[in-house]
Tab-separated table of C-alpha atoms and ligand atoms in Angstrom:
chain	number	residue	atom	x	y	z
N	1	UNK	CA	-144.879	-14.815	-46.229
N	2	UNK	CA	-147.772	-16.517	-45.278
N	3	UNK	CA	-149.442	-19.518	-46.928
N	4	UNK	CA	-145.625	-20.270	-47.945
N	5	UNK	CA	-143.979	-23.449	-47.183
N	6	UNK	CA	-141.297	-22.428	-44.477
N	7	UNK	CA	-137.861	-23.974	-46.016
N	8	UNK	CA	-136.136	-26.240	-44.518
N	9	UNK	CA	-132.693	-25.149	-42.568
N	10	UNK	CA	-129.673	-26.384	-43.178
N	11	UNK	CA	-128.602	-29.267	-40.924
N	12	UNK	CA	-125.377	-30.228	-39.655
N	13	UNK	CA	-123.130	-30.469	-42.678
N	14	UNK	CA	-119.286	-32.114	-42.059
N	15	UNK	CA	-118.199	-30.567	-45.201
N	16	UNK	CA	-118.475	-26.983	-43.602
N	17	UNK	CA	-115.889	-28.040	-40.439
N	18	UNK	CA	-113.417	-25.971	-39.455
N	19	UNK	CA	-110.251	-26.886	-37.356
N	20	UNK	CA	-108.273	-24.428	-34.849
N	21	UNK	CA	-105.443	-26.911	-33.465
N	22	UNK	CA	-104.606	-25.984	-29.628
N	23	UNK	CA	-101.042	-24.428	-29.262
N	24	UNK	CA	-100.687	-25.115	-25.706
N	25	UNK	CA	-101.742	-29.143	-25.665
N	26	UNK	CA	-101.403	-30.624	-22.610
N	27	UNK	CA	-99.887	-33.692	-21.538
N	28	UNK	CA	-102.283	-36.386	-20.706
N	29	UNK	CA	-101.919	-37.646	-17.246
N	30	UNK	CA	-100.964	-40.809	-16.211
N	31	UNK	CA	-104.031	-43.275	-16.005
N	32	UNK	CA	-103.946	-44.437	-12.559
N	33	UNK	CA	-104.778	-40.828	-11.689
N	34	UNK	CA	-107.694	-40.821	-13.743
N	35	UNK	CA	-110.925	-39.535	-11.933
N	36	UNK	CA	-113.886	-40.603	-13.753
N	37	UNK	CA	-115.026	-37.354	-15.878
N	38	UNK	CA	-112.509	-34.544	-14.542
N	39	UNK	CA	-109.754	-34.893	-17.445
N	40	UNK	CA	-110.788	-33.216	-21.126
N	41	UNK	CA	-108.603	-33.600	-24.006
N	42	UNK	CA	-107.112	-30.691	-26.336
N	43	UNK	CA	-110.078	-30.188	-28.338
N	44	UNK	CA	-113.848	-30.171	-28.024
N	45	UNK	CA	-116.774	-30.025	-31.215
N	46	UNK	CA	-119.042	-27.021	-31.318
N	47	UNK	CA	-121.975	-26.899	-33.799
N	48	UNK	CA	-124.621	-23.554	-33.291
N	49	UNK	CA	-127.985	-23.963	-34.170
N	50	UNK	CA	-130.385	-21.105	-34.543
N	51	UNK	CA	-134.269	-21.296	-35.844
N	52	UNK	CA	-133.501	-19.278	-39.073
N	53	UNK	CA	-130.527	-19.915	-40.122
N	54	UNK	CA	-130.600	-23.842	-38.795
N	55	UNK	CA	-127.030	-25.627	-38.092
N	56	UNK	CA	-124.030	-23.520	-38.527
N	57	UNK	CA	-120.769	-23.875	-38.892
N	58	UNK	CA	-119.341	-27.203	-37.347
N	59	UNK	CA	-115.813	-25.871	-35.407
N	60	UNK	CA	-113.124	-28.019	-33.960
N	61	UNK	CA	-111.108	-26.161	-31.039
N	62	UNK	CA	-109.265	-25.696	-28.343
N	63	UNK	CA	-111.248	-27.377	-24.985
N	64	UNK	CA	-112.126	-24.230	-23.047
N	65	UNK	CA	-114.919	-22.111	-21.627
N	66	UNK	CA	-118.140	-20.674	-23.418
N	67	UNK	CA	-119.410	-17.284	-23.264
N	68	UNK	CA	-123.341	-17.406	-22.368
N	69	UNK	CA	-125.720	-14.478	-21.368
N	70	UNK	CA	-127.094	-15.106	-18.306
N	71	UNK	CA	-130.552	-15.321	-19.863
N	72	UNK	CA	-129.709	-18.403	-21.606
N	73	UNK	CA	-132.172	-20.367	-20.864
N	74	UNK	CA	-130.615	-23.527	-20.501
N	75	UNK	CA	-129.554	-21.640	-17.094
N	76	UNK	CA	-133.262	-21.450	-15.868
N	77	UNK	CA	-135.131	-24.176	-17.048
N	78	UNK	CA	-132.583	-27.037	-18.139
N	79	UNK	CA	-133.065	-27.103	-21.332
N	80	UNK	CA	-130.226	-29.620	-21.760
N	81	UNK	CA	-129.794	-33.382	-23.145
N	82	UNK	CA	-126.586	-35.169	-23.195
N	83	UNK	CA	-125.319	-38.780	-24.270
N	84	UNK	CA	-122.565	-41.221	-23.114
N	85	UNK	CA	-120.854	-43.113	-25.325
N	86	UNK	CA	-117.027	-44.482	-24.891
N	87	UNK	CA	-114.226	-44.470	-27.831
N	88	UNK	CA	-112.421	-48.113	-27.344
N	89	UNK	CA	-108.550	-48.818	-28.725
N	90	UNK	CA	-107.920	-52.498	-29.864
N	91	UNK	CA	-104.809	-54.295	-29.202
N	92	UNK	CA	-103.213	-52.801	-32.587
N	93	UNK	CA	-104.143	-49.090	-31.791
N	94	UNK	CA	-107.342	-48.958	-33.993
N	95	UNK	CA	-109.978	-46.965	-32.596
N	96	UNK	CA	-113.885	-48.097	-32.130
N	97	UNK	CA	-117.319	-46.541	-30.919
N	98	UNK	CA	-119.377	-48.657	-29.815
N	99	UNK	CA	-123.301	-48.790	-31.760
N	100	UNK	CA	-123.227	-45.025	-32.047
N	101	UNK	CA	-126.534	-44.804	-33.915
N	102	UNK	CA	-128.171	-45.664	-31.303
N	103	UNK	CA	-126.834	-42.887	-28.936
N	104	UNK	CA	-127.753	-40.340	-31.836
N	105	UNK	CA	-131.164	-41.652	-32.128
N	106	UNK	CA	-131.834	-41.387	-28.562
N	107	UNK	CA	-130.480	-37.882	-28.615
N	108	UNK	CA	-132.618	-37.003	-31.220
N	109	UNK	CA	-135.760	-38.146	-28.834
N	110	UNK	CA	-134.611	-36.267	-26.150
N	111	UNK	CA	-134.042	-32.793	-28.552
N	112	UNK	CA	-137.944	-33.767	-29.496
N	113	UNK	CA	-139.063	-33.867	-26.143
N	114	UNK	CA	-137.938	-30.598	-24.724
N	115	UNK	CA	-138.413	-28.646	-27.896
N	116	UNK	CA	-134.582	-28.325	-28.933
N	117	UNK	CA	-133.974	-28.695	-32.615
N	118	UNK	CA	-132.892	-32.358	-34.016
N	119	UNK	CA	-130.222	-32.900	-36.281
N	120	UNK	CA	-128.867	-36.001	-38.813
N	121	UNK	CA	-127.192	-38.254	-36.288
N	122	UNK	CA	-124.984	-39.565	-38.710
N	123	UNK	CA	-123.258	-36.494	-39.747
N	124	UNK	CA	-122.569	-35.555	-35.855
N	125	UNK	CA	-121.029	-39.005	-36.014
N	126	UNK	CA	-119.089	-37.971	-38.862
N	127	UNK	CA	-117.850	-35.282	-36.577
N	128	UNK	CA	-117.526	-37.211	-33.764
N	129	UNK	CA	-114.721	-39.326	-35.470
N	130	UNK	CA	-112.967	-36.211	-36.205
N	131	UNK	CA	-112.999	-34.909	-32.762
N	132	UNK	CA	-111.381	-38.376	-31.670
N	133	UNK	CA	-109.155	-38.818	-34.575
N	134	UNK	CA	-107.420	-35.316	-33.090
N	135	UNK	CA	-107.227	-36.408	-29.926
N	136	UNK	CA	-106.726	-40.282	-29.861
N	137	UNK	CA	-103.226	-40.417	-28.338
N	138	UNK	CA	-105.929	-39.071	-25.082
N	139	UNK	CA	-106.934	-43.024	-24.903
N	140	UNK	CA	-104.207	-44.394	-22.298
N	141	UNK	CA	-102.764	-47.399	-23.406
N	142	UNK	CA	-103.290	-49.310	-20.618
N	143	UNK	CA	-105.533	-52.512	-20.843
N	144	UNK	CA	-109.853	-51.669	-19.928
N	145	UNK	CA	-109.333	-47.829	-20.941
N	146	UNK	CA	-111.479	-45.656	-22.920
N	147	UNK	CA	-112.114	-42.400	-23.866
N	148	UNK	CA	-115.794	-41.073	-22.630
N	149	UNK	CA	-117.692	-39.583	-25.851
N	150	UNK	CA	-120.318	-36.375	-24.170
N	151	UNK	CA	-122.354	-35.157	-26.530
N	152	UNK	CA	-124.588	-32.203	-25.294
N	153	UNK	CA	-127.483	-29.826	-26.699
N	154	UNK	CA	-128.637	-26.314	-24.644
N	155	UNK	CA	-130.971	-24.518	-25.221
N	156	UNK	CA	-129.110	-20.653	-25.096
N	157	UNK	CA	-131.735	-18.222	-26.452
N	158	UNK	CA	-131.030	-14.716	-24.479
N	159	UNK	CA	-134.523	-14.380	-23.231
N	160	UNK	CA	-136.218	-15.582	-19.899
N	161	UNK	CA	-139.077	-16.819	-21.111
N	162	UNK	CA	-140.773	-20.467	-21.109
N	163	UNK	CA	-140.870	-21.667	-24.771
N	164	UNK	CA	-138.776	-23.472	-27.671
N	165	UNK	CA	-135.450	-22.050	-27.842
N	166	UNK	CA	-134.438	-20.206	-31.214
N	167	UNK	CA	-130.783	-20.417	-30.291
N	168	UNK	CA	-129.071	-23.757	-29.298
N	169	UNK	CA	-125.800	-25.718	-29.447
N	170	UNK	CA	-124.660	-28.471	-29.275
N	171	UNK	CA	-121.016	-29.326	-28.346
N	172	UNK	CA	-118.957	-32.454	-27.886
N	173	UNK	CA	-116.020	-33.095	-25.032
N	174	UNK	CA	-113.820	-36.169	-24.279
N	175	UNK	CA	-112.665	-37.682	-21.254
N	176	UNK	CA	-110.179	-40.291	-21.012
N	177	UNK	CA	-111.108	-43.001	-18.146
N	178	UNK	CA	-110.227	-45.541	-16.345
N	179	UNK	CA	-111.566	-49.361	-16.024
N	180	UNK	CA	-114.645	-48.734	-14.031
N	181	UNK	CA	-113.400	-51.247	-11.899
N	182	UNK	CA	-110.088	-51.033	-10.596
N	183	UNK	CA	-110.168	-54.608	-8.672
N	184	UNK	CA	-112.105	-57.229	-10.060
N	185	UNK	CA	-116.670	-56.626	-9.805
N	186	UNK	CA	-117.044	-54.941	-6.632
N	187	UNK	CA	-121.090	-55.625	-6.082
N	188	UNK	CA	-122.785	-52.676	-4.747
N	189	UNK	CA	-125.399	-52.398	-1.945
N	190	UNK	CA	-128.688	-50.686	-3.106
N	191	UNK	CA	-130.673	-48.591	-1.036
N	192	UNK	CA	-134.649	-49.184	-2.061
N	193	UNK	CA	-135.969	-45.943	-2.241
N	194	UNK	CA	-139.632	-45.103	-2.125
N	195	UNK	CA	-139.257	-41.754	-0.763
N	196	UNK	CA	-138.369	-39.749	-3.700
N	197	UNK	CA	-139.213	-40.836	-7.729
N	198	UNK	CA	-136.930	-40.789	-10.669
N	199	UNK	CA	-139.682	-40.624	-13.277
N	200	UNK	CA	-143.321	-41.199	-13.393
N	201	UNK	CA	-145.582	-42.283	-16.014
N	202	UNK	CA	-145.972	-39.507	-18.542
N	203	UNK	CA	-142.551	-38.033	-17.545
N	204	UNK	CA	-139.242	-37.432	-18.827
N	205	UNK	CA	-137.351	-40.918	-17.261
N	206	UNK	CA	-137.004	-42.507	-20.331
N	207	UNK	CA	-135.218	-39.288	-22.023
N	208	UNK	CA	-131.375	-38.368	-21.181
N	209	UNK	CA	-132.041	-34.974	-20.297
N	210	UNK	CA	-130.330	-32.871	-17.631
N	211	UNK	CA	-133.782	-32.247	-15.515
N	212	UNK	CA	-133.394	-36.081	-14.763
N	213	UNK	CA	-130.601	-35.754	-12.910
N	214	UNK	CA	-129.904	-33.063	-10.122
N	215	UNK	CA	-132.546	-34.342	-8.512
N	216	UNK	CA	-131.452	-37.448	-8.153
N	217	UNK	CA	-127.969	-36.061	-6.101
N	218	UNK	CA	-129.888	-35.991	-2.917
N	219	UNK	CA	-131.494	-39.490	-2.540
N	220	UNK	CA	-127.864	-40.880	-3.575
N	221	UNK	CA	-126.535	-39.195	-0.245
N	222	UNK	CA	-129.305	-40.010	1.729
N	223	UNK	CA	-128.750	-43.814	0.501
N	224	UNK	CA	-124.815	-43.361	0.695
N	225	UNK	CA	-125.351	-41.682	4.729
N	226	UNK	CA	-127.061	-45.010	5.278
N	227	UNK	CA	-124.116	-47.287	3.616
N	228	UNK	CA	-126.025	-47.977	0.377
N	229	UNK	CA	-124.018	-47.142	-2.662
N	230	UNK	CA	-126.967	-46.630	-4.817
N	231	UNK	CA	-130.711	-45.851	-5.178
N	232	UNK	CA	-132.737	-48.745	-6.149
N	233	UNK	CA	-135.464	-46.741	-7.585
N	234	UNK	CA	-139.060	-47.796	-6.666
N	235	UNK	CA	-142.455	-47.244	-8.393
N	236	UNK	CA	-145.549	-46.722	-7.024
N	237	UNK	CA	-147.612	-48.907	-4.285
N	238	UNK	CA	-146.521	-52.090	-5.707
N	239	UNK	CA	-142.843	-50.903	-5.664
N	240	UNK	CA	-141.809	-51.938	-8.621
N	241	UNK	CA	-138.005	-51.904	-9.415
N	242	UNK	CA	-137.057	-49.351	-12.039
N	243	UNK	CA	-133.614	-48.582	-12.557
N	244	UNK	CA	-130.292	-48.861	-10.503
N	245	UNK	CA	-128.576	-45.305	-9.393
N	246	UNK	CA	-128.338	-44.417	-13.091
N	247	UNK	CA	-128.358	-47.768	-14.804
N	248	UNK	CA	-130.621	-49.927	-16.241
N	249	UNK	CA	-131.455	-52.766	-13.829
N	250	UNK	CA	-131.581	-56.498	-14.314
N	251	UNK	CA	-132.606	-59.400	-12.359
N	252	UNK	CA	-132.264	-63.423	-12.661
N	253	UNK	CA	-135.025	-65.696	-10.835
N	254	UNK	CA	-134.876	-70.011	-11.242
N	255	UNK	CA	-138.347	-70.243	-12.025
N	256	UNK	CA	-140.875	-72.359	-10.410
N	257	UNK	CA	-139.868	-75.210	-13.201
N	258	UNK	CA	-136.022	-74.754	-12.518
N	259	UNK	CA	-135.622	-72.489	-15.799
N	260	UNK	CA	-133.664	-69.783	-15.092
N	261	UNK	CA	-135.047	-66.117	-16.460
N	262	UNK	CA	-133.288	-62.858	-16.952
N	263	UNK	CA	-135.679	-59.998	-15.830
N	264	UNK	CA	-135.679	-56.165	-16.996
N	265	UNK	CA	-138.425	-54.007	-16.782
N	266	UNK	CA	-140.164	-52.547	-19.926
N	267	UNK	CA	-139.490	-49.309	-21.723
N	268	UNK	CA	-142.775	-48.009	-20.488
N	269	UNK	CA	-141.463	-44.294	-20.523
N	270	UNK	CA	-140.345	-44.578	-17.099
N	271	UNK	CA	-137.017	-46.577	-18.083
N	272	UNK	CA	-134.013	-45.447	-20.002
N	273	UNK	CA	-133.378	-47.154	-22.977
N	274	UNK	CA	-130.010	-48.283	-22.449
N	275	UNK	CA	-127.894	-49.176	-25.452
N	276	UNK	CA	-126.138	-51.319	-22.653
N	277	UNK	CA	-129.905	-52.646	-21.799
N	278	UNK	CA	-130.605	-53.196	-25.243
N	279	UNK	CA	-127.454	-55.030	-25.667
N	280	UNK	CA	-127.724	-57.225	-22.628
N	281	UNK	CA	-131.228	-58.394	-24.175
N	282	UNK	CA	-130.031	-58.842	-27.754
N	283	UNK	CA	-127.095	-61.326	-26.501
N	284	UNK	CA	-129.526	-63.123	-23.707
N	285	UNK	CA	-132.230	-63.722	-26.557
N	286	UNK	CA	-129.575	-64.605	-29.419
N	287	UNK	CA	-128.139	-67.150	-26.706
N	288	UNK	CA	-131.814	-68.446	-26.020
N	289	UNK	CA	-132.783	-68.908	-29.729
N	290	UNK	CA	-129.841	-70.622	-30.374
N	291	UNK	CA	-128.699	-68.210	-33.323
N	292	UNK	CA	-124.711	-67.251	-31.309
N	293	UNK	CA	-124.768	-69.258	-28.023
N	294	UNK	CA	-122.606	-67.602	-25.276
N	295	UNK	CA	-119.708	-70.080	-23.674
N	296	UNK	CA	-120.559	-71.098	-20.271
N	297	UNK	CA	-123.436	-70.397	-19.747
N	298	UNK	CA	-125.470	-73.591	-19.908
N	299	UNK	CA	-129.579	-74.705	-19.340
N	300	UNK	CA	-132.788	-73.072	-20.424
N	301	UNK	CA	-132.761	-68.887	-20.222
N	302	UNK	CA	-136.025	-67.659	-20.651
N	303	UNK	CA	-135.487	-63.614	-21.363
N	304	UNK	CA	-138.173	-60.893	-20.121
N	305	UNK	CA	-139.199	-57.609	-20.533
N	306	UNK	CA	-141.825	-56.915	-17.949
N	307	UNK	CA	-142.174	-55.484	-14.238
N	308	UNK	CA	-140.874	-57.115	-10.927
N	309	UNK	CA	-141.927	-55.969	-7.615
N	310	UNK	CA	-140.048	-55.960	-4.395
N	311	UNK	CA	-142.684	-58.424	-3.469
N	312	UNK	CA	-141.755	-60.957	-5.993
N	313	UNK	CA	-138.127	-60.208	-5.286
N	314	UNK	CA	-138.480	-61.006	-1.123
N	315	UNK	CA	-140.414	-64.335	-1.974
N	316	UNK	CA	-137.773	-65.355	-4.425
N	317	UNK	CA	-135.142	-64.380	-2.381
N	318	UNK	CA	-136.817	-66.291	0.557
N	319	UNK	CA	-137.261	-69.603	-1.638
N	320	UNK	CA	-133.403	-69.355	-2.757
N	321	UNK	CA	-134.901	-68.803	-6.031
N	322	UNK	CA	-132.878	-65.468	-6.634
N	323	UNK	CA	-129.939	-66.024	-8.884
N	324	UNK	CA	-128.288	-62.838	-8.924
N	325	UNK	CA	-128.739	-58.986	-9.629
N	326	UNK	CA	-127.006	-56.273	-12.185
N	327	UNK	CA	-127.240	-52.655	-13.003
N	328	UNK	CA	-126.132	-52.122	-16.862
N	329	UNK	CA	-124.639	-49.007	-18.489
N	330	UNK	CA	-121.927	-47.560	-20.580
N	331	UNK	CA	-119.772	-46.383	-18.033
N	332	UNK	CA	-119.901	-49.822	-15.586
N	333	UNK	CA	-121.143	-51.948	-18.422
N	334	UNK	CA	-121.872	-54.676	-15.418
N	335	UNK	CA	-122.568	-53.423	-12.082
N	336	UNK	CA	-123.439	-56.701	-9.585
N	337	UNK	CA	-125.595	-55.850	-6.237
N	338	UNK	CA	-125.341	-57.923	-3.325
N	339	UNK	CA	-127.952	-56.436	-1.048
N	340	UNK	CA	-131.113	-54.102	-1.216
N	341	UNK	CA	-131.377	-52.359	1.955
N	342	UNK	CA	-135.658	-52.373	2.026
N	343	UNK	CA	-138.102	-51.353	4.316
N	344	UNK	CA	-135.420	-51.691	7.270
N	345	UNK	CA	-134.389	-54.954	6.051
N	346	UNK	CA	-131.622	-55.971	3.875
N	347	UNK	CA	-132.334	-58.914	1.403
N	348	UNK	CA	-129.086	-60.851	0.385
N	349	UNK	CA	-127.945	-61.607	-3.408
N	350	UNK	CA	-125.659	-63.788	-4.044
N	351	UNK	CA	-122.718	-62.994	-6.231
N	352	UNK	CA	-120.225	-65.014	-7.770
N	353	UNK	CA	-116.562	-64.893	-6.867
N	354	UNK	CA	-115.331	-62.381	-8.625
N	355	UNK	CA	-118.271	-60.631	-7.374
N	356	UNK	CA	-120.058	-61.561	-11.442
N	357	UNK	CA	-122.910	-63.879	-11.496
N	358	UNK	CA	-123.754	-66.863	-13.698
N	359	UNK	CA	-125.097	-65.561	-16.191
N	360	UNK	CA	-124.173	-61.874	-16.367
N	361	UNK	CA	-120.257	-63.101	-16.644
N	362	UNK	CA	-121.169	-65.165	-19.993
N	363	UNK	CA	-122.996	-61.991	-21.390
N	364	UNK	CA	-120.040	-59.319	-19.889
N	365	UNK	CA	-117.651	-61.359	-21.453
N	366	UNK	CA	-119.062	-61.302	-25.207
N	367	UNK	CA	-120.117	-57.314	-24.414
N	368	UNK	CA	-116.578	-56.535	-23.624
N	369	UNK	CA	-115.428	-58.371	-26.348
N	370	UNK	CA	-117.404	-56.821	-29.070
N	371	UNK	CA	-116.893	-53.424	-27.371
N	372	UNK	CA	-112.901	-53.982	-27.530
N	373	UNK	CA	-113.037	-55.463	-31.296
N	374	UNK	CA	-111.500	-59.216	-29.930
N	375	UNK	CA	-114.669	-60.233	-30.495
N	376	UNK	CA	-116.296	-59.216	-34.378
N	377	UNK	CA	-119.299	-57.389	-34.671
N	378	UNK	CA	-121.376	-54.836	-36.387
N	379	UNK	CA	-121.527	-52.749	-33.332
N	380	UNK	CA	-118.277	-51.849	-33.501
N	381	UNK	CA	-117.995	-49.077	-35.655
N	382	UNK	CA	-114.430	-47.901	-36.884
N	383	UNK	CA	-112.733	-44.414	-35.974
N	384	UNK	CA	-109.359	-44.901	-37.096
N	385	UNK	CA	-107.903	-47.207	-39.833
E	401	LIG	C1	-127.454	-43.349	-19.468
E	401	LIG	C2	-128.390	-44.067	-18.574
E	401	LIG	C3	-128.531	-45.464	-18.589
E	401	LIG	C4	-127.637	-46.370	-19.371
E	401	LIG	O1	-127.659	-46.143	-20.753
E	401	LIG	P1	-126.442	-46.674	-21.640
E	401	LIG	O2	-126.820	-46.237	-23.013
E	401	LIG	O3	-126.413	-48.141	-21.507
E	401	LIG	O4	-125.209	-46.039	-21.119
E	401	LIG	C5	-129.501	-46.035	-17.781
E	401	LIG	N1	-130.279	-45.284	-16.982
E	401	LIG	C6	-130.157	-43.949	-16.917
E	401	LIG	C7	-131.042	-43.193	-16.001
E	401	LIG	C8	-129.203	-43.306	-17.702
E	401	LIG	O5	-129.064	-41.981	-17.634
């Protein structure tokens, strides 16, 4: 066959789904005793990929265990990505992900970078909706609940050696959860860690793959043995702030000329790019340009995307120029910090009193709103009728 075009595979085609309905459904507990990530509906998404025959058949089915050789390689060398995205239920039961595209593109980039094979995002969205259309009584009905959206590729070709997989798949499981916050914005205390790295330039920090992660389990108890709830995760001699635990990270400052300036740092491959992030910023600059001003949140906001060291942080800090601090992600949306614990000091950050800062609680309130549907948007993007 050579000098021939290799055709193209199939890809994932919602046409070809088939649907085996659980017989033994379980009753979804109540929500109060809902541990973040440990409940699974009645059904989960499977979709097989292999190199020749490209994306199989798309199956709907009972939530259970896989078979896997112990070759698979995902077991050796994490070939694995995943995504987090929550399933929201308005005040008349209709059902809402929240900017889904963006989650599939970023999946996509993360297939790319460990060799796993890519796919049309918005067909898997297609399925998606299926998936939760089966399973939406899972959503308790109880104000701030959701149901957590996992999307996951492995790599599972039955050979132990280093190379692109020619067997993957790619499955899909729900989770109902809770309000991240049970009372009110607890802030959290981070621990400023320059002892281990999350990612490093040239790495894989700005990809949602598994390899990111395990590592990261130690650091969080060293922090948490010390009283710190999180890693603030440094970089380099300058320490600059990265991200928070595993959350994007922002910061306010009143600048020198009493402006006041939200702060992220830049997707320079060592950041994740947050669809929470990326949110955050598309609010904060739509506020500063005038086009949809948020309610209360009044002055000059100047928005940034570039580093901050811990250096910059102390001096503000010092000069009562520090306004307040955030993590941002799907499953906390806000996160406020009150202290970084850094070399054995602890610099204080003021919080509001709900624990929500001045101008996070303007941008968490139009967030929550557009995530929930009370607010309009094109992020929202129906499930259910
Ligand atoms: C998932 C994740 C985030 C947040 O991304 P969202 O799309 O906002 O949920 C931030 N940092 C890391 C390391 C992550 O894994």
């Amino acid at each position: 066959m050579t000098g021939e075009l290799m055709p193209a595979t199939p890809d994932i085609q919602p046409s070809r789904l088939q649907i085996t309905r659980n017989t033994n459904p379980a009753t979804p507990p109540p929500s109060n005793e809902l541990v973040f990530g440990r409940t699974f509906t009645d059904h989960m998404l499977t979709i097989p990929w292999d190199a020749v025959s490209g994306w199989g058949t798309p199956e709907i089915k009972p939530y259970g265990p896989f078979q896997m050789e112990p070759s698979a390689t995902v077991l050796h060398y994490a070939q694995t990505l995943f995504e987090g995205m929550k399933a929201y239920r308005d005040e008349e039961g209709k059902v809402t992900l929240f900017r889904p595209d963006m989650n599939m593109k970023r999946m996509n980039n993360s297939a790319r970078r460990i060799a796993l094979p890519t796919f049309d995002g918005n067909a898997l969205i297609e399925l998606i909706k299926r998936l939760i259309r089966i399973d939406k009584h899972w959503i308790p009905k109880e104000p701030g609940h959701s149901l957590y959206v996992r999307p996951t590729l492995i790599g599972t070709q039955k050979a132990i050696g280093v190379g692109p997989p020619n067997e993957a798949l790619l499955f899909v499981i729900l989770s109902p959860v809770g309000p991240y916050y049970a009372s009110g914005f607890k802030p959290v205390a981070l621990y400023g860690t320059t002892e281990f790295v999350r990612a490093a330039p040239g790495g894989t920090g700005a990809y949602k793959l598994g390899v990111n992660y395990a590592p990261g389990v130690l650091p969080q108890k060293s922090a948490a043995a010390l009283g710190y709830a999180q890693n603030l995760w440094l970089h380099g001699e300058e320490h600059y702030l990265t991200e928070v635990g595993t959350m994007n990270m922002f910061i306010v400052f009143t600048t020198e000329d009493g402006s006041t300036e939200l702060v992220t740092p830049p997707l320079d491959g060592m950041i994740l790019p947050g669809v929470t992030r990326d949110s955050v910023l598309t609010l904060a600059r739509e506020h500063a340009s005038g086009k949809n001003k948020l309610a209360n949140l009044s002055g000059q906001l100047i928005v940034s995307e570039r580093s901050v060291t811990m250096k910059e942080v102390k001096t503000a800090a010092a000069a009562g120029r520090l306004v307040e601090m955030f993590g941002a992600g799907t499953a906390a949306v806000i996160s406020p910090v009150d202290r970084i614990g850094y070399m054995g000091e602890d610099i204080h950050i003021p919080t509001g009193e709900d624990g929500m800062g001045p101008v996070s609680r303007p941008i968490w309130t139009e967030l929550v709103g557009r995530q929930w549907g009370t607010i309009p948007s094109e992020w929202s993007v129906p499930v259910t009728e």
